[in-house]
Tab-separated table of C-alpha atoms and ligand atoms in Angstrom:
chain	number	residue	atom	x	y	z
N	1397	MET	CA	26.298	9.594	14.264
N	1398	LYS	CA	24.991	11.818	11.173
N	1399	ILE	CA	21.247	10.778	10.027
N	1400	ILE	CA	20.277	11.722	6.538
N	1401	ARG	CA	16.370	11.922	5.830
N	1402	ALA	CA	15.243	10.865	2.288
N	1403	LYS	CA	13.792	13.730	0.642
N	1404	ALA	CA	10.355	12.296	0.331
N	1405	LEU	CA	8.980	9.751	3.113
N	1406	GLY	CA	6.242	9.408	5.391
N	1407	TYR	CA	2.504	9.828	5.038
N	1408	CYS	CA	1.125	10.174	1.575
N	1409	PHE	CA	-1.685	12.295	0.652
N	1410	GLY	CA	-4.281	9.393	0.561
N	1411	VAL	CA	-3.187	8.003	3.980
N	1412	ARG	CA	-3.234	11.758	5.621
N	1413	ARG	CA	-6.688	12.046	4.118
N	1414	ALA	CA	-8.015	8.890	5.575
N	1415	VAL	CA	-6.485	9.562	9.098
N	1416	GLU	CA	-8.019	13.145	9.107
N	1417	MET	CA	-11.383	11.698	7.913
N	1418	ALA	CA	-11.301	9.319	10.878
N	1419	GLU	CA	-10.390	11.948	13.338
N	1420	SER	CA	-13.197	14.378	12.185
N	1421	GLU	CA	-15.828	11.262	12.317
N	1422	LEU	CA	-14.741	10.538	15.789
N	1423	GLU	CA	-15.097	14.132	16.778
N	1424	ARG	CA	-18.615	14.144	15.372
N	1425	GLY	CA	-19.581	11.491	17.994
N	1426	GLY	CA	-21.558	8.232	17.604
N	1427	SER	CA	-19.994	4.948	16.915
N	1428	VAL	CA	-17.243	4.965	14.319
N	1429	TYR	CA	-15.765	1.736	12.668
N	1430	CYS	CA	-13.197	0.908	10.268
N	1431	TYR	CA	-13.471	-2.139	7.996
N	1432	GLY	CA	-9.935	-3.406	8.740
N	1433	PRO	CA	-7.108	-1.302	10.088
N	1434	LEU	CA	-7.441	2.102	8.658
N	1435	ILE	CA	-3.621	2.102	8.190
N	1436	HIS	CA	-0.816	-0.205	8.515
N	1437	ASN	CA	0.779	1.545	11.326
N	1438	PRO	CA	0.026	0.264	14.796
N	1439	ASP	CA	1.086	3.282	16.844
N	1440	GLU	CA	-1.257	5.549	14.966
N	1441	MET	CA	-3.837	2.846	15.129
N	1442	LYS	CA	-3.517	2.730	18.901
N	1443	LYS	CA	-4.075	6.524	19.133
N	1444	LEU	CA	-7.378	6.438	16.871
N	1445	GLU	CA	-8.695	3.269	18.878
N	1446	ALA	CA	-8.109	5.313	22.151
N	1447	LYS	CA	-10.054	8.137	20.680
N	1448	GLY	CA	-12.992	5.130	20.011
N	1449	LEU	CA	-12.416	3.935	16.632
N	1450	LYS	CA	-13.453	0.270	16.435
N	1451	ILE	CA	-11.831	-2.109	14.005
N	1452	LEU	CA	-14.249	-4.661	12.422
N	1453	ALA	CA	-12.484	-7.822	11.194
N	1454	THR	CA	-12.242	-8.333	7.513
N	1455	ASN	CA	-12.356	-11.769	5.604
N	1456	ASN	CA	-10.212	-10.401	2.745
N	1457	THR	CA	-12.719	-11.203	0.158
N	1458	ASN	CA	-15.601	-9.101	-1.341
N	1459	SER	CA	-18.327	-10.374	0.891
N	1460	THR	CA	-19.144	-8.983	4.160
N	1461	ASN	CA	-18.894	-10.603	7.502
N	1462	ASN	CA	-22.308	-11.794	8.749
N	1463	GLU	CA	-21.618	-10.816	12.238
N	1464	ASN	CA	-21.893	-7.208	11.494
N	1465	ARG	CA	-25.543	-7.488	10.539
N	1466	ASN	CA	-28.060	-4.958	11.654
N	1467	SER	CA	-25.250	-2.586	12.619
N	1468	GLU	CA	-25.418	1.457	12.974
N	1469	GLY	CA	-22.835	4.036	13.249
N	1470	THR	CA	-20.261	5.245	10.706
N	1471	LEU	CA	-18.047	2.988	8.640
N	1472	LEU	CA	-14.807	4.063	7.255
N	1473	ILE	CA	-13.708	2.464	4.112
N	1474	ARG	CA	-9.699	2.572	3.938
N	1475	ALA	CA	-7.655	4.433	1.509
N	1476	HIS	CA	-7.054	0.855	-0.233
N	1477	GLY	CA	-10.812	0.980	-1.215
N	1478	VAL	CA	-13.167	-1.957	-1.325
N	1479	SER	CA	-15.400	-3.610	-4.245
N	1480	PRO	CA	-18.689	-2.170	-5.148
N	1481	ALA	CA	-20.230	-5.510	-4.008
N	1482	LEU	CA	-18.679	-5.050	-0.655
N	1483	GLU	CA	-19.650	-1.270	-0.156
N	1484	ALA	CA	-23.204	-2.202	-1.118
N	1485	GLY	CA	-22.968	-5.242	1.561
N	1486	LEU	CA	-21.766	-2.772	4.463
N	1487	ARG	CA	-24.230	-0.304	3.556
N	1488	GLY	CA	-27.137	-2.963	3.546
N	1489	GLN	CA	-25.997	-4.027	7.032
N	1490	GLY	CA	-27.008	-0.571	8.171
N	1491	PHE	CA	-23.772	1.549	8.501
N	1492	ARG	CA	-23.535	4.906	7.048
N	1493	ILE	CA	-20.511	4.978	4.759
N	1494	ALA	CA	-17.429	7.434	5.078
N	1495	ASP	CA	-15.424	6.728	2.017
N	1496	ALA	CA	-11.901	7.323	2.697
N	1497	THR	CA	-10.657	5.463	-0.650
N	1498	CYS	CA	-7.679	7.524	-1.890
N	1499	PRO	CA	-8.843	9.334	-4.847
N	1500	LYS	CA	-5.759	7.893	-6.783
N	1501	VAL	CA	-6.974	4.299	-6.072
N	1502	LYS	CA	-10.643	5.177	-6.856
N	1503	ALA	CA	-9.232	6.613	-10.349
N	1504	ASN	CA	-7.542	3.094	-10.663
N	1505	GLN	CA	-10.636	1.291	-9.730
N	1506	LEU	CA	-12.658	2.925	-12.339
N	1507	LYS	CA	-10.199	2.622	-14.890
N	1508	ALA	CA	-10.247	-1.128	-14.354
N	1509	ALA	CA	-14.075	-1.182	-14.666
N	1510	GLU	CA	-13.918	0.740	-17.868
N	1511	TYR	CA	-11.440	-1.700	-19.400
N	1512	TYR	CA	-13.395	-4.570	-18.069
N	1513	GLN	CA	-16.646	-3.313	-19.436
N	1514	ALA	CA	-15.016	-2.833	-22.827
N	1515	GLY	CA	-14.424	-6.574	-22.980
N	1516	ARG	CA	-10.761	-6.056	-22.515
N	1517	GLN	CA	-8.165	-8.547	-20.920
N	1518	VAL	CA	-6.899	-6.754	-17.735
N	1519	PHE	CA	-3.584	-7.648	-16.141
N	1520	ILE	CA	-2.689	-6.016	-12.766
N	1521	ALA	CA	0.660	-5.896	-11.533
N	1522	GLY	CA	0.293	-6.328	-7.740
N	1523	GLU	CA	0.257	-8.495	-4.923
N	1524	ARG	CA	-2.410	-11.035	-4.907
N	1525	GLY	CA	-4.323	-10.895	-1.627
N	1526	HIS	CA	-3.401	-7.221	-0.956
N	1527	ALA	CA	-6.686	-5.188	-0.049
N	1528	GLU	CA	-6.435	-3.074	-2.914
N	1529	ILE	CA	-5.905	-5.828	-5.176
N	1530	VAL	CA	-9.227	-7.567	-3.447
N	1531	GLY	CA	-11.004	-4.229	-4.197
N	1532	LEU	CA	-9.756	-3.932	-7.673
N	1533	LEU	CA	-11.060	-7.402	-8.666
N	1534	GLY	CA	-14.373	-6.302	-7.814
N	1535	TYR	CA	-14.337	-3.755	-10.704
N	1536	ALA	CA	-12.682	-6.143	-13.121
N	1537	PRO	CA	-13.525	-9.646	-12.069
N	1538	ASP	CA	-11.706	-11.415	-14.644
N	1539	ALA	CA	-8.434	-9.466	-14.308
N	1540	VAL	CA	-5.370	-11.435	-14.077
N	1541	VAL	CA	-2.943	-10.521	-11.221
N	1542	VAL	CA	0.844	-11.007	-11.600
N	1543	GLY	CA	3.120	-10.306	-8.973
N	1544	SER	CA	6.435	-10.587	-10.882
N	1545	LYS	CA	7.826	-11.327	-14.527
N	1546	GLU	CA	8.863	-14.931	-13.024
N	1547	GLU	CA	5.288	-15.350	-11.670
N	1548	LEU	CA	4.009	-14.719	-15.268
N	1549	THR	CA	6.095	-17.762	-16.386
N	1550	ALA	CA	5.332	-20.055	-13.589
N	1551	ASN	CA	1.678	-19.411	-12.998
N	1552	HIS	CA	0.295	-17.882	-16.025
N	1553	ALA	CA	2.051	-20.201	-18.386
N	1554	ASN	CA	-0.805	-19.785	-21.020
N	1555	HIS	CA	-0.305	-16.108	-21.045
N	1556	ALA	CA	3.474	-16.544	-21.150
N	1557	ASN	CA	3.337	-18.822	-24.213
N	1558	ASN	CA	0.608	-16.829	-25.733
N	1559	THR	CA	-1.827	-20.059	-25.784
N	1560	VAL	CA	-4.976	-17.879	-25.205
N	1561	VAL	CA	-6.556	-15.576	-27.458
N	1562	ILE	CA	-7.377	-12.348	-25.462
N	1563	LYS	CA	-8.780	-9.099	-26.780
N	1564	LYS	CA	-7.101	-6.073	-26.345
N	1565	PRO	CA	-4.977	-6.707	-23.497
N	1566	VAL	CA	-4.252	-4.005	-20.927
N	1567	LEU	CA	-1.819	-3.740	-17.902
N	1568	ILE	CA	-2.459	-1.569	-14.913
N	1569	ALA	CA	-0.908	-1.599	-11.476
N	1570	GLN	CA	-1.485	-1.579	-7.785
N	1571	THR	CA	-0.669	1.966	-6.611
N	1572	THR	CA	1.793	0.950	-4.304
N	1573	PHE	CA	3.805	-1.658	-6.781
N	1574	SER	CA	7.465	-1.303	-7.429
N	1575	THR	CA	8.112	0.603	-10.757
N	1576	GLU	CA	10.816	-1.779	-11.691
N	1577	GLU	CA	8.894	-5.142	-11.195
N	1578	PHE	CA	6.146	-3.174	-13.132
N	1579	ASP	CA	8.462	-2.553	-16.001
N	1580	ARG	CA	9.596	-6.187	-15.882
N	1581	ILE	CA	6.259	-7.481	-16.103
N	1582	ALA	CA	5.192	-5.119	-18.906
N	1583	GLN	CA	8.166	-6.439	-20.710
N	1584	GLY	CA	7.380	-9.999	-20.422
N	1585	LEU	CA	3.859	-9.590	-21.090
N	1586	GLN	CA	4.490	-7.173	-24.272
N	1587	ALA	CA	6.572	-10.157	-25.500
N	1588	CYS	CA	3.667	-12.425	-25.514
N	1589	TYR	CA	0.990	-9.897	-26.511
N	1590	PRO	CA	2.677	-7.169	-28.790
N	1591	ASP	CA	-0.595	-5.210	-28.898
N	1592	LEU	CA	-0.557	-4.899	-25.071
N	1593	GLU	CA	-1.657	-1.387	-23.737
N	1594	ILE	CA	0.460	-0.401	-20.562
N	1595	VAL	CA	-0.924	1.943	-18.438
N	1596	ASN	CA	1.285	2.723	-15.535
N	1597	THR	CA	-1.174	3.425	-12.461
N	1598	ILE	CA	1.519	3.363	-9.901
N	1599	CYS	CA	0.935	6.475	-7.671
N	1600	PRO	CA	3.551	9.271	-7.907
N	1601	ALA	CA	3.824	9.375	-3.958
N	1602	THR	CA	5.101	5.753	-4.105
N	1603	GLN	CA	7.671	6.565	-6.779
N	1604	GLU	CA	8.809	9.896	-4.988
N	1605	ARG	CA	9.552	7.840	-1.845
N	1606	GLN	CA	11.284	4.958	-3.777
N	1607	ASN	CA	13.153	7.372	-5.885
N	1608	ALA	CA	14.185	9.421	-2.969
N	1609	LEU	CA	15.520	6.348	-1.239
N	1610	ARG	CA	17.492	5.394	-4.410
N	1611	GLU	CA	19.123	8.918	-4.180
N	1612	LEU	CA	19.850	8.525	-0.662
N	1613	CYS	CA	21.411	4.948	-0.652
N	1614	PRO	CA	24.907	5.686	-1.958
N	1615	GLN	CA	25.274	8.541	0.391
N	1616	VAL	CA	25.323	6.508	3.527
N	1617	GLU	CA	26.637	3.267	5.083
N	1618	ALA	CA	23.187	1.746	6.437
N	1619	LEU	CA	19.586	2.532	6.080
N	1620	LEU	CA	16.694	2.621	8.407
N	1621	ILE	CA	12.803	2.459	7.195
N	1622	ALA	CA	10.402	3.448	9.815
N	1623	GLY	CA	7.021	1.716	8.986
N	1624	GLY	CA	4.735	-1.081	10.238
N	1625	LYS	CA	5.796	-4.780	9.454
N	1626	SER	CA	2.415	-5.188	7.578
N	1627	SER	CA	2.941	-2.012	5.436
N	1628	ALA	CA	3.512	-3.279	1.841
N	1629	ASN	CA	4.965	0.133	0.728
N	1630	THR	CA	7.464	0.022	3.818
N	1631	GLN	CA	8.473	-3.638	2.934
N	1632	ARG	CA	9.179	-2.252	-0.712
N	1633	LEU	CA	11.349	0.453	0.520
N	1634	LEU	CA	13.428	-2.157	2.543
N	1635	ASP	CA	13.755	-4.228	-0.620
N	1636	ILE	CA	14.966	-1.340	-2.328
N	1637	ALA	CA	17.427	-0.404	0.274
N	1638	ARG	CA	18.759	-3.910	0.614
N	1639	SER	CA	19.110	-4.243	-3.331
N	1640	SER	CA	21.679	-1.280	-3.229
N	1641	GLY	CA	23.752	-3.772	-1.143
N	1642	LYS	CA	23.734	-1.595	2.057
N	1643	PRO	CA	22.565	-3.028	5.167
N	1644	ALA	CA	19.010	-1.937	5.912
N	1645	TRP	CA	16.163	-2.613	8.490
N	1646	VAL	CA	12.542	-1.837	9.265
N	1647	VAL	CA	11.793	-0.310	12.743
N	1648	GLU	CA	8.245	0.293	13.812
N	1649	ASN	CA	8.830	2.889	16.489
N	1650	ALA	CA	11.494	4.194	18.968
N	1651	ASN	CA	10.871	1.623	21.590
N	1652	GLU	CA	11.466	-1.197	19.060
N	1653	LEU	CA	14.637	0.443	17.876
N	1654	VAL	CA	16.018	0.058	21.615
N	1655	GLU	CA	14.311	-3.204	22.815
N	1656	SER	CA	15.456	-5.007	19.513
N	1657	GLY	CA	18.895	-4.158	19.956
N	1658	LEU	CA	18.986	-2.401	16.529
N	1659	LYS	CA	20.191	1.030	18.076
N	1660	MET	CA	23.142	-0.739	19.595
N	1661	THR	CA	23.856	-2.339	15.864
N	1662	LEU	CA	23.411	1.104	14.283
N	1663	SER	CA	25.849	2.759	16.486
N	1664	GLY	CA	28.713	1.084	14.630
N	1665	TYR	CA	27.780	3.440	11.543
N	1666	THR	CA	28.830	6.925	11.354
N	1667	ASN	CA	26.037	7.995	8.911
N	1668	ILE	CA	22.716	6.247	8.412
N	1669	GLY	CA	19.927	7.120	5.838
N	1670	LEU	CA	16.521	7.467	7.244
N	1671	SER	CA	13.176	6.888	5.169
N	1672	ALA	CA	9.700	6.006	6.353
N	1673	GLY	CA	6.697	4.091	4.435
N	1674	ALA	CA	3.579	6.053	3.397
N	1675	SER	CA	1.665	4.853	6.305
N	1676	THR	CA	4.081	6.126	8.971
N	1677	PRO	CA	3.150	9.404	10.701
N	1678	GLU	CA	5.767	11.957	11.197
N	1679	TRP	CA	5.775	11.815	14.862
N	1680	VAL	CA	6.823	8.098	14.803
N	1681	THR	CA	9.629	8.942	12.437
N	1682	ASP	CA	10.738	11.969	14.585
N	1683	ALA	CA	10.852	9.884	17.717
N	1684	ILE	CA	12.967	7.138	16.100
N	1685	GLU	CA	15.341	9.847	14.601
N	1686	GLU	CA	15.503	11.173	18.006
N	1687	GLU	CA	16.171	8.021	19.687
N	1688	LEU	CA	18.752	7.206	17.330
N	1689	SER	CA	20.753	10.687	17.618
N	1690	ARG	CA	20.625	10.451	21.492
P	2908	SF4	S1	0.140	5.679	-1.985
P	2908	SF4	FE1	-0.735	6.979	-3.385
P	2908	SF4	S2	-2.413	5.778	-4.154
P	2908	SF4	FE2	-1.872	4.919	-2.051
P	2908	SF4	S3	-3.142	5.892	-0.563
P	2908	SF4	FE3	-1.162	7.079	-0.866
P	2908	SF4	S4	-1.518	8.698	-2.310
P	2908	SF4	FE4	-3.068	7.262	-2.332
């Protein structure tokens, strides 16, 4: 069996930076917390938790959980970022904040704030409820989140029919959003608002991984994506692989590859493409490849 890796896969700059920050905070000693899982990868999280990282429950809103009141220690903010109100709330509870918000997410937040403060109607192409979107909404509270072009017609009929008067509309994106869907949403919105400004804030790391996978699809019979089940960008890679018409699966680690019977299924193919989500550590992808080629 031949395994071909996508030219770009695995950890992006922002995730690597967040993991390195967590490791150096843990080395400094004292209590180190993270507001929600630092990254969407259970294997890496287990490693960090074994070193002492404690995960605080989030409520997926922009307010803090009361049970963390009067806390001490260092609290890491994830690469997805949080709203200014939530950050202030966490500081108010006594934590020292180590901000691992990815600089690209931070730039997106500041852009959203700038448009909002200028009185413009902000549209965000993204997944409602995703941590990055929850944080972004703290910077542009009246922004309209649009998940797909179809959703624009179904849930935002007033916008789709252009029955609301809005000022200087602008469209930005969740940094990990699909480029195709962003273009479709932009097209749909532009039909309603010809003066729409389109600012593609999708991260190049996301685009690189998606493009490398598209390039790989025609070269192989089936595709395997290494990544966590709750990782949005891993799921996006799976969607891209499947939309090529090739069979494709997500696997979290080498154990799951064997235990789920997927290794057996894949043994029926002579060449397999391998990609990995932006929160998948290299050691997990290596172990999957090794298991597959064994
Ligand atoms: S995908 Fe891009 S924006 Fe998101 S954490 Fe990685 S580098 Fe940052």
